[in-house]
Amino acid sequence: MKTAQPAAIFEGAARVLAALLEARTGQALSEGRAWRMETALRPVLRQHKLADMDELAGRLTRKSDPRLEEDVVNALLNNESSFFRDLQIFDMIHRQILPTIQAERTDKTLRIWSAGCSTGQEAYSLAIRLRNDAARWSGWRIEIMASDISTAAIDQARSGIFSQMDVQRGLAVGDLIKWFEPHGEDWRASAELRRMIDFRHDNLFDAKVPSGEYDLLLCRNVLLYFSPERRQSVLRLLGRHSHDRSVLLLGAGETVIGQGDDFTAHPEFRGAYARQAQLPGGAIRRTRRVS
């Protein structure tokens, strides 16, 4: 297999690949990610029997191979994730956010959306916390919906299969023993955990799977890959599926500031966001849901 020089890749094939990634996912391919794309795409080149990046770009330009396009997009997406990522966030969810939601919901229904869930560790972490506190949630209907643009990531999330390295990143030994079982050299989440989560393939810019309003929305480390206009589009989507007491959590390096008027800093939970409502004339107010 021929190997192009990095400069040639960025000047040529990278433009084709960046255009495909942005058209399919809304993500902008930074120059830093472009330098690493050849490594990420080597398995795709081998699978499709392509000699080099130039041949790959030529095939993509002809738009005649949807499977190749999907494989390329899956390879270029950043599916970095880990169990209980940013542990302080999960502690706040467990100790503050969920008890507050529970006190306010008289219909005993808890709805959570993990948007941009990658390979599912975030959703499984939420499920573990809820099952470890099962007595508190007895009699409740709990819905966890998790979505991602990557078909490969969703396939892995649904399988519940994680490598030894995966489970060593953030998962306590007690939770590993309690909620996972050996699967060859890997580990698989228990059927009970897998049943709790509805993993769905979906695009945040053409979303079809979210329905109704969610009490807790997580869209962490997703917005940073988008242009300002696309960030506002995603926040509008999250706003449409929120009520006035919903809680939104973003990644540590993300904010709603300067990204439209859909959300504002949450008055109770540090680092979280609450939906804003519009008054006639464009003024903004916070409203309180009556259960």
mmCIF file with all atom_site columns, C-alpha atoms in Angstrom, residues 70-242:
data_model
loop_
_atom_site.group_PDB
_atom_site.id
_atom_site.type_symbol
_atom_site.label_atom_id
_atom_site.label_alt_id
_atom_site.label_comp_id
_atom_site.label_asym_id
_atom_site.label_entity_id
_atom_site.label_seq_id
_atom_site.pdbx_PDB_ins_code
_atom_site.Cartn_x
_atom_site.Cartn_y
_atom_site.Cartn_z
_atom_site.occupancy
_atom_site.B_iso_or_equiv
_atom_site.pdbx_formal_charge
_atom_site.auth_seq_id
_atom_site.auth_comp_id
_atom_site.auth_asym_id
_atom_site.auth_atom_id
_atom_site.pdbx_PDB_model_num
ATOM 1   C CA . GLU A 1 70  ? -20.300 4.954   6.076  1.00 0.00 ? 70  GLU A CA 1
ATOM 2   C CA . ASP A 1 71  ? -17.065 3.120   6.902  1.00 0.00 ? 71  ASP A CA 1
ATOM 3   C CA . VAL A 1 72  ? -15.037 6.289   6.337  1.00 0.00 ? 72  VAL A CA 1
ATOM 4   C CA . VAL A 1 73  ? -17.338 8.381   8.530  1.00 0.00 ? 73  VAL A CA 1
ATOM 5   C CA . ASN A 1 74  ? -17.239 5.778   11.310 1.00 0.00 ? 74  ASN A CA 1
ATOM 6   C CA . ALA A 1 75  ? -13.435 5.703   11.158 1.00 0.00 ? 75  ALA A CA 1
ATOM 7   C CA . LEU A 1 76  ? -13.094 9.497   11.306 1.00 0.00 ? 76  LEU A CA 1
ATOM 8   C CA . LEU A 1 77  ? -15.508 10.065  14.170 1.00 0.00 ? 77  LEU A CA 1
ATOM 9   C CA . ASN A 1 78  ? -13.990 10.547  17.601 1.00 0.00 ? 78  ASN A CA 1
ATOM 10  C CA . ASN A 1 79  ? -15.585 7.848   19.759 1.00 0.00 ? 79  ASN A CA 1
ATOM 11  C CA . GLU A 1 80  ? -13.558 8.627   22.864 1.00 0.00 ? 80  GLU A CA 1
ATOM 12  C CA . SER A 1 81  ? -15.535 7.667   25.968 1.00 0.00 ? 81  SER A CA 1
ATOM 13  C CA . SER A 1 82  ? -15.124 6.091   29.386 1.00 0.00 ? 82  SER A CA 1
ATOM 14  C CA . PHE A 1 83  ? -17.222 4.947   32.309 1.00 0.00 ? 83  PHE A CA 1
ATOM 15  C CA . PHE A 1 84  ? -18.144 7.688   34.795 1.00 0.00 ? 84  PHE A CA 1
ATOM 16  C CA . ARG A 1 85  ? -16.187 10.228  32.774 1.00 0.00 ? 85  ARG A CA 1
ATOM 17  C CA . ASP A 1 86  ? -15.741 13.360  34.927 1.00 0.00 ? 86  ASP A CA 1
ATOM 18  C CA . LEU A 1 87  ? -16.727 11.613  38.150 1.00 0.00 ? 87  LEU A CA 1
ATOM 19  C CA . GLN A 1 88  ? -17.776 14.859  39.826 1.00 0.00 ? 88  GLN A CA 1
ATOM 20  C CA . ILE A 1 89  ? -20.529 15.212  37.229 1.00 0.00 ? 89  ILE A CA 1
ATOM 21  C CA . PHE A 1 90  ? -21.914 11.773  38.061 1.00 0.00 ? 90  PHE A CA 1
ATOM 22  C CA . ASP A 1 91  ? -21.711 12.580  41.763 1.00 0.00 ? 91  ASP A CA 1
ATOM 23  C CA . MET A 1 92  ? -23.781 15.732  41.140 1.00 0.00 ? 92  MET A CA 1
ATOM 24  C CA . ILE A 1 93  ? -26.286 13.722  39.107 1.00 0.00 ? 93  ILE A CA 1
ATOM 25  C CA . HIS A 1 94  ? -26.564 11.134  41.883 1.00 0.00 ? 94  HIS A CA 1
ATOM 26  C CA . ARG A 1 95  ? -26.589 13.440  44.907 1.00 0.00 ? 95  ARG A CA 1
ATOM 27  C CA . GLN A 1 96  ? -28.372 16.542  43.594 1.00 0.00 ? 96  GLN A CA 1
ATOM 28  C CA . ILE A 1 97  ? -29.977 16.366  40.170 1.00 0.00 ? 97  ILE A CA 1
ATOM 29  C CA . LEU A 1 98  ? -31.810 13.032  40.361 1.00 0.00 ? 98  LEU A CA 1
ATOM 30  C CA . PRO A 1 99  ? -33.164 13.607  43.899 1.00 0.00 ? 99  PRO A CA 1
ATOM 31  C CA . THR A 1 100 ? -34.513 16.983  42.771 1.00 0.00 ? 100 THR A CA 1
ATOM 32  C CA . ILE A 1 101 ? -36.174 15.461  39.707 1.00 0.00 ? 101 ILE A CA 1
ATOM 33  C CA . GLN A 1 102 ? -37.616 12.681  41.847 1.00 0.00 ? 102 GLN A CA 1
ATOM 34  C CA . ALA A 1 103 ? -39.112 15.173  44.288 1.00 0.00 ? 103 ALA A CA 1
ATOM 35  C CA . GLU A 1 104 ? -40.788 17.108  41.462 1.00 0.00 ? 104 GLU A CA 1
ATOM 36  C CA . ARG A 1 105 ? -42.136 14.293  39.303 1.00 0.00 ? 105 ARG A CA 1
ATOM 37  C CA . THR A 1 106 ? -45.487 13.126  40.635 1.00 0.00 ? 106 THR A CA 1
ATOM 38  C CA . ASP A 1 107 ? -46.019 10.668  37.766 1.00 0.00 ? 107 ASP A CA 1
ATOM 39  C CA . LYS A 1 108 ? -42.959 8.589   38.773 1.00 0.00 ? 108 LYS A CA 1
ATOM 40  C CA . THR A 1 109 ? -41.419 8.789   35.301 1.00 0.00 ? 109 THR A CA 1
ATOM 41  C CA . LEU A 1 110 ? -37.761 9.608   34.724 1.00 0.00 ? 110 LEU A CA 1
ATOM 42  C CA . ARG A 1 111 ? -36.609 10.295  31.151 1.00 0.00 ? 111 ARG A CA 1
ATOM 43  C CA . ILE A 1 112 ? -32.933 10.704  30.242 1.00 0.00 ? 112 ILE A CA 1
ATOM 44  C CA . TRP A 1 113 ? -31.325 11.392  26.863 1.00 0.00 ? 113 TRP A CA 1
ATOM 45  C CA . SER A 1 114 ? -27.623 10.783  26.261 1.00 0.00 ? 114 SER A CA 1
ATOM 46  C CA . ALA A 1 115 ? -27.011 12.631  22.971 1.00 0.00 ? 115 ALA A CA 1
ATOM 47  C CA . GLY A 1 116 ? -23.785 11.730  21.187 1.00 0.00 ? 116 GLY A CA 1
ATOM 48  C CA . CYS A 1 117 ? -23.428 8.670   23.406 1.00 0.00 ? 117 CYS A CA 1
ATOM 49  C CA . SER A 1 118 ? -20.472 7.161   21.491 1.00 0.00 ? 118 SER A CA 1
ATOM 50  C CA . THR A 1 119 ? -19.916 3.520   22.516 1.00 0.00 ? 119 THR A CA 1
ATOM 51  C CA . GLY A 1 120 ? -22.330 3.781   25.432 1.00 0.00 ? 120 GLY A CA 1
ATOM 52  C CA . GLN A 1 121 ? -20.224 4.106   28.575 1.00 0.00 ? 121 GLN A CA 1
ATOM 53  C CA . GLU A 1 122 ? -22.068 7.247   29.674 1.00 0.00 ? 122 GLU A CA 1
ATOM 54  C CA . ALA A 1 123 ? -25.484 5.606   29.381 1.00 0.00 ? 123 ALA A CA 1
ATOM 55  C CA . TYR A 1 124 ? -24.300 2.448   31.134 1.00 0.00 ? 124 TYR A CA 1
ATOM 56  C CA . SER A 1 125 ? -22.811 4.580   33.929 1.00 0.00 ? 125 SER A CA 1
ATOM 57  C CA . LEU A 1 126 ? -26.200 6.213   34.467 1.00 0.00 ? 126 LEU A CA 1
ATOM 58  C CA . ALA A 1 127 ? -27.921 2.819   34.453 1.00 0.00 ? 127 ALA A CA 1
ATOM 59  C CA . ILE A 1 128 ? -25.453 1.475   37.026 1.00 0.00 ? 128 ILE A CA 1
ATOM 60  C CA . ARG A 1 129 ? -26.054 4.405   39.379 1.00 0.00 ? 129 ARG A CA 1
ATOM 61  C CA . LEU A 1 130 ? -29.808 3.969   39.090 1.00 0.00 ? 130 LEU A CA 1
ATOM 62  C CA . ARG A 1 131 ? -29.694 0.204   39.662 1.00 0.00 ? 131 ARG A CA 1
ATOM 63  C CA . ASN A 1 132 ? -27.351 0.616   42.620 1.00 0.00 ? 132 ASN A CA 1
ATOM 64  C CA . ASP A 1 133 ? -30.035 2.857   44.097 1.00 0.00 ? 133 ASP A CA 1
ATOM 65  C CA . ALA A 1 134 ? -32.915 0.568   43.110 1.00 0.00 ? 134 ALA A CA 1
ATOM 66  C CA . ALA A 1 135 ? -34.862 0.935   46.354 1.00 0.00 ? 135 ALA A CA 1
ATOM 67  C CA . ARG A 1 136 ? -35.179 4.693   45.835 1.00 0.00 ? 136 ARG A CA 1
ATOM 68  C CA . TRP A 1 137 ? -36.541 4.188   42.313 1.00 0.00 ? 137 TRP A CA 1
ATOM 69  C CA . SER A 1 138 ? -38.919 1.346   43.097 1.00 0.00 ? 138 SER A CA 1
ATOM 70  C CA . GLY A 1 139 ? -42.181 1.853   41.217 1.00 0.00 ? 139 GLY A CA 1
ATOM 71  C CA . TRP A 1 140 ? -40.686 4.340   38.760 1.00 0.00 ? 140 TRP A CA 1
ATOM 72  C CA . ARG A 1 141 ? -40.673 4.045   34.993 1.00 0.00 ? 141 ARG A CA 1
ATOM 73  C CA . ILE A 1 142 ? -37.132 4.857   33.886 1.00 0.00 ? 142 ILE A CA 1
ATOM 74  C CA . GLU A 1 143 ? -36.329 5.566   30.237 1.00 0.00 ? 143 GLU A CA 1
ATOM 75  C CA . ILE A 1 144 ? -32.761 6.055   29.055 1.00 0.00 ? 144 ILE A CA 1
ATOM 76  C CA . MET A 1 145 ? -32.418 6.871   25.364 1.00 0.00 ? 145 MET A CA 1
ATOM 77  C CA . ALA A 1 146 ? -28.890 7.101   23.939 1.00 0.00 ? 146 ALA A CA 1
ATOM 78  C CA . SER A 1 147 ? -28.138 8.204   20.369 1.00 0.00 ? 147 SER A CA 1
ATOM 79  C CA . ASP A 1 148 ? -25.098 8.658   18.162 1.00 0.00 ? 148 ASP A CA 1
ATOM 80  C CA . ILE A 1 149 ? -24.318 9.306   14.483 1.00 0.00 ? 149 ILE A CA 1
ATOM 81  C CA . SER A 1 150 ? -21.802 6.453   14.360 1.00 0.00 ? 150 SER A CA 1
ATOM 82  C CA . THR A 1 151 ? -23.364 3.140   13.400 1.00 0.00 ? 151 THR A CA 1
ATOM 83  C CA . ALA A 1 152 ? -20.243 1.307   14.599 1.00 0.00 ? 152 ALA A CA 1
ATOM 84  C CA . ALA A 1 153 ? -20.396 2.990   18.005 1.00 0.00 ? 153 ALA A CA 1
ATOM 85  C CA . ILE A 1 154 ? -24.085 2.189   18.424 1.00 0.00 ? 154 ILE A CA 1
ATOM 86  C CA . ASP A 1 155 ? -23.504 -1.437  17.422 1.00 0.00 ? 155 ASP A CA 1
ATOM 87  C CA . GLN A 1 156 ? -20.888 -1.781  20.152 1.00 0.00 ? 156 GLN A CA 1
ATOM 88  C CA . ALA A 1 157 ? -23.050 0.043   22.698 1.00 0.00 ? 157 ALA A CA 1
ATOM 89  C CA . ARG A 1 158 ? -25.975 -2.299  22.027 1.00 0.00 ? 158 ARG A CA 1
ATOM 90  C CA . SER A 1 159 ? -23.743 -5.335  22.397 1.00 0.00 ? 159 SER A CA 1
ATOM 91  C CA . GLY A 1 160 ? -22.581 -4.120  25.800 1.00 0.00 ? 160 GLY A CA 1
ATOM 92  C CA . ILE A 1 161 ? -19.157 -5.661  25.144 1.00 0.00 ? 161 ILE A CA 1
ATOM 93  C CA . PHE A 1 162 ? -16.103 -3.757  26.391 1.00 0.00 ? 162 PHE A CA 1
ATOM 94  C CA . SER A 1 163 ? -12.425 -4.590  26.499 1.00 0.00 ? 163 SER A CA 1
ATOM 95  C CA . GLN A 1 164 ? -10.394 -4.990  29.671 1.00 0.00 ? 164 GLN A CA 1
ATOM 96  C CA . MET A 1 165 ? -8.890  -1.564  29.002 1.00 0.00 ? 165 MET A CA 1
ATOM 97  C CA . ASP A 1 166 ? -12.364 -0.034  28.652 1.00 0.00 ? 166 ASP A CA 1
ATOM 98  C CA . VAL A 1 167 ? -13.646 -1.353  31.980 1.00 0.00 ? 167 VAL A CA 1
ATOM 99  C CA . GLN A 1 168 ? -10.463 -0.271  33.747 1.00 0.00 ? 168 GLN A CA 1
ATOM 100 C CA . ARG A 1 169 ? -11.172 3.335   32.769 1.00 0.00 ? 169 ARG A CA 1
ATOM 101 C CA . GLY A 1 170 ? -13.525 4.667   35.423 1.00 0.00 ? 170 GLY A CA 1
ATOM 102 C CA . LEU A 1 171 ? -15.460 1.532   36.374 1.00 0.00 ? 171 LEU A CA 1
ATOM 103 C CA . ALA A 1 172 ? -15.166 0.489   40.027 1.00 0.00 ? 172 ALA A CA 1
ATOM 104 C CA . VAL A 1 173 ? -14.238 -3.136  40.648 1.00 0.00 ? 173 VAL A CA 1
ATOM 105 C CA . GLY A 1 174 ? -17.460 -3.656  42.614 1.00 0.00 ? 174 GLY A CA 1
ATOM 106 C CA . ASP A 1 175 ? -19.579 -2.419  39.723 1.00 0.00 ? 175 ASP A CA 1
ATOM 107 C CA . LEU A 1 176 ? -17.605 -4.537  37.252 1.00 0.00 ? 176 LEU A CA 1
ATOM 108 C CA . ILE A 1 177 ? -18.241 -7.705  39.274 1.00 0.00 ? 177 ILE A CA 1
ATOM 109 C CA . LYS A 1 178 ? -21.895 -6.832  39.923 1.00 0.00 ? 178 LYS A CA 1
ATOM 110 C CA . TRP A 1 179 ? -22.986 -5.636  36.493 1.00 0.00 ? 179 TRP A CA 1
ATOM 111 C CA . PHE A 1 180 ? -20.657 -7.297  33.978 1.00 0.00 ? 180 PHE A CA 1
ATOM 112 C CA . GLU A 1 181 ? -19.779 -10.853 33.077 1.00 0.00 ? 181 GLU A CA 1
ATOM 113 C CA . PRO A 1 182 ? -16.701 -12.260 31.306 1.00 0.00 ? 182 PRO A CA 1
ATOM 114 C CA . HIS A 1 183 ? -17.068 -12.503 27.529 1.00 0.00 ? 183 HIS A CA 1
ATOM 115 C CA . GLY A 1 184 ? -13.955 -14.202 26.183 1.00 0.00 ? 184 GLY A CA 1
ATOM 116 C CA . GLU A 1 185 ? -11.158 -11.743 26.874 1.00 0.00 ? 185 GLU A CA 1
ATOM 117 C CA . ASP A 1 186 ? -13.706 -8.915  27.214 1.00 0.00 ? 186 ASP A CA 1
ATOM 118 C CA . TRP A 1 187 ? -16.598 -8.023  29.525 1.00 0.00 ? 187 TRP A CA 1
ATOM 119 C CA . ARG A 1 188 ? -20.288 -7.736  28.721 1.00 0.00 ? 188 ARG A CA 1
ATOM 120 C CA . ALA A 1 189 ? -22.866 -5.602  30.510 1.00 0.00 ? 189 ALA A CA 1
ATOM 121 C CA . SER A 1 190 ? -25.599 -7.637  32.145 1.00 0.00 ? 190 SER A CA 1
ATOM 122 C CA . ALA A 1 191 ? -28.892 -8.160  30.331 1.00 0.00 ? 191 ALA A CA 1
ATOM 123 C CA . GLU A 1 192 ? -30.559 -6.080  33.044 1.00 0.00 ? 192 GLU A CA 1
ATOM 124 C CA . LEU A 1 193 ? -28.408 -3.058  32.219 1.00 0.00 ? 193 LEU A CA 1
ATOM 125 C CA . ARG A 1 194 ? -28.792 -3.530  28.474 1.00 0.00 ? 194 ARG A CA 1
ATOM 126 C CA . ARG A 1 195 ? -32.588 -3.615  28.784 1.00 0.00 ? 195 ARG A CA 1
ATOM 127 C CA . MET A 1 196 ? -32.560 -0.245  30.536 1.00 0.00 ? 196 MET A CA 1
ATOM 128 C CA . ILE A 1 197 ? -31.096 1.635   27.571 1.00 0.00 ? 197 ILE A CA 1
ATOM 129 C CA . ASP A 1 198 ? -32.533 2.266   24.122 1.00 0.00 ? 198 ASP A CA 1
ATOM 130 C CA . PHE A 1 199 ? -29.488 2.772   21.879 1.00 0.00 ? 199 PHE A CA 1
ATOM 131 C CA . ARG A 1 200 ? -30.401 4.423   18.585 1.00 0.00 ? 200 ARG A CA 1
ATOM 132 C CA . HIS A 1 201 ? -28.498 5.581   15.501 1.00 0.00 ? 201 HIS A CA 1
ATOM 133 C CA . ASP A 1 202 ? -29.466 9.195   14.813 1.00 0.00 ? 202 ASP A CA 1
ATOM 134 C CA . ASN A 1 203 ? -28.162 12.489  13.461 1.00 0.00 ? 203 ASN A CA 1
ATOM 135 C CA . LEU A 1 204 ? -28.501 15.562  15.687 1.00 0.00 ? 204 LEU A CA 1
ATOM 136 C CA . PHE A 1 205 ? -29.102 17.673  12.563 1.00 0.00 ? 205 PHE A CA 1
ATOM 137 C CA . ASP A 1 206 ? -31.904 15.454  11.290 1.00 0.00 ? 206 ASP A CA 1
ATOM 138 C CA . ALA A 1 207 ? -33.036 13.922  14.569 1.00 0.00 ? 207 ALA A CA 1
ATOM 139 C CA . LYS A 1 208 ? -35.805 11.350  14.415 1.00 0.00 ? 208 LYS A CA 1
ATOM 140 C CA . VAL A 1 209 ? -35.543 9.290   17.604 1.00 0.00 ? 209 VAL A CA 1
ATOM 141 C CA . PRO A 1 210 ? -35.996 11.786  20.481 1.00 0.00 ? 210 PRO A CA 1
ATOM 142 C CA . SER A 1 211 ? -39.624 12.152  21.496 1.00 0.00 ? 211 SER A CA 1
ATOM 143 C CA . GLY A 1 212 ? -41.349 14.345  24.030 1.00 0.00 ? 212 GLY A CA 1
ATOM 144 C CA . GLU A 1 213 ? -39.449 15.992  26.866 1.00 0.00 ? 213 GLU A CA 1
ATOM 145 C CA . TYR A 1 214 ? -36.537 14.665  28.899 1.00 0.00 ? 214 TYR A CA 1
ATOM 146 C CA . ASP A 1 215 ? -35.790 15.464  32.528 1.00 0.00 ? 215 ASP A CA 1
ATOM 147 C CA . LEU A 1 216 ? -32.025 15.083  32.143 1.00 0.00 ? 216 LEU A CA 1
ATOM 148 C CA . LEU A 1 217 ? -30.146 15.668  28.889 1.00 0.00 ? 217 LEU A CA 1
ATOM 149 C CA . LEU A 1 218 ? -26.445 14.960  28.432 1.00 0.00 ? 218 LEU A CA 1
ATOM 150 C CA . CYS A 1 219 ? -24.642 16.221  25.331 1.00 0.00 ? 219 CYS A CA 1
ATOM 151 C CA . ARG A 1 220 ? -21.067 16.171  26.545 1.00 0.00 ? 220 ARG A CA 1
ATOM 152 C CA . ASN A 1 221 ? -18.000 16.767  24.403 1.00 0.00 ? 221 ASN A CA 1
ATOM 153 C CA . VAL A 1 222 ? -20.125 16.911  21.261 1.00 0.00 ? 222 VAL A CA 1
ATOM 154 C CA . LEU A 1 223 ? -20.623 20.621  20.526 1.00 0.00 ? 223 LEU A CA 1
ATOM 155 C CA . LEU A 1 224 ? -16.893 21.348  20.422 1.00 0.00 ? 224 LEU A CA 1
ATOM 156 C CA . TYR A 1 225 ? -16.656 19.668  17.000 1.00 0.00 ? 225 TYR A CA 1
ATOM 157 C CA . PHE A 1 226 ? -19.302 21.923  15.421 1.00 0.00 ? 226 PHE A CA 1
ATOM 158 C CA . SER A 1 227 ? -19.388 25.412  13.959 1.00 0.00 ? 227 SER A CA 1
ATOM 159 C CA . PRO A 1 228 ? -21.210 28.087  16.015 1.00 0.00 ? 228 PRO A CA 1
ATOM 160 C CA . GLU A 1 229 ? -24.243 27.825  13.719 1.00 0.00 ? 229 GLU A CA 1
ATOM 161 C CA . ARG A 1 230 ? -24.457 24.071  14.161 1.00 0.00 ? 230 ARG A CA 1
ATOM 162 C CA . ARG A 1 231 ? -24.027 24.370  17.928 1.00 0.00 ? 231 ARG A CA 1
ATOM 163 C CA . GLN A 1 232 ? -27.048 26.639  18.017 1.00 0.00 ? 232 GLN A CA 1
ATOM 164 C CA . SER A 1 233 ? -28.979 24.119  15.917 1.00 0.00 ? 233 SER A CA 1
ATOM 165 C CA . VAL A 1 234 ? -28.196 21.318  18.386 1.00 0.00 ? 234 VAL A CA 1
ATOM 166 C CA . LEU A 1 235 ? -29.130 23.485  21.367 1.00 0.00 ? 235 LEU A CA 1
ATOM 167 C CA . ARG A 1 236 ? -32.451 24.328  19.721 1.00 0.00 ? 236 ARG A CA 1
ATOM 168 C CA . LEU A 1 237 ? -33.077 20.601  19.302 1.00 0.00 ? 237 LEU A CA 1
ATOM 169 C CA . LEU A 1 238 ? -32.245 19.946  22.947 1.00 0.00 ? 238 LEU A CA 1
ATOM 170 C CA . GLY A 1 239 ? -34.502 22.843  23.915 1.00 0.00 ? 239 GLY A CA 1
ATOM 171 C CA . ARG A 1 240 ? -37.425 21.372  21.987 1.00 0.00 ? 240 ARG A CA 1
ATOM 172 C CA . HIS A 1 241 ? -37.073 18.176  23.992 1.00 0.00 ? 241 HIS A CA 1
ATOM 173 C CA . SER A 1 242 ? -36.788 19.907  27.370 1.00 0.00 ? 242 SER A CA 1
#
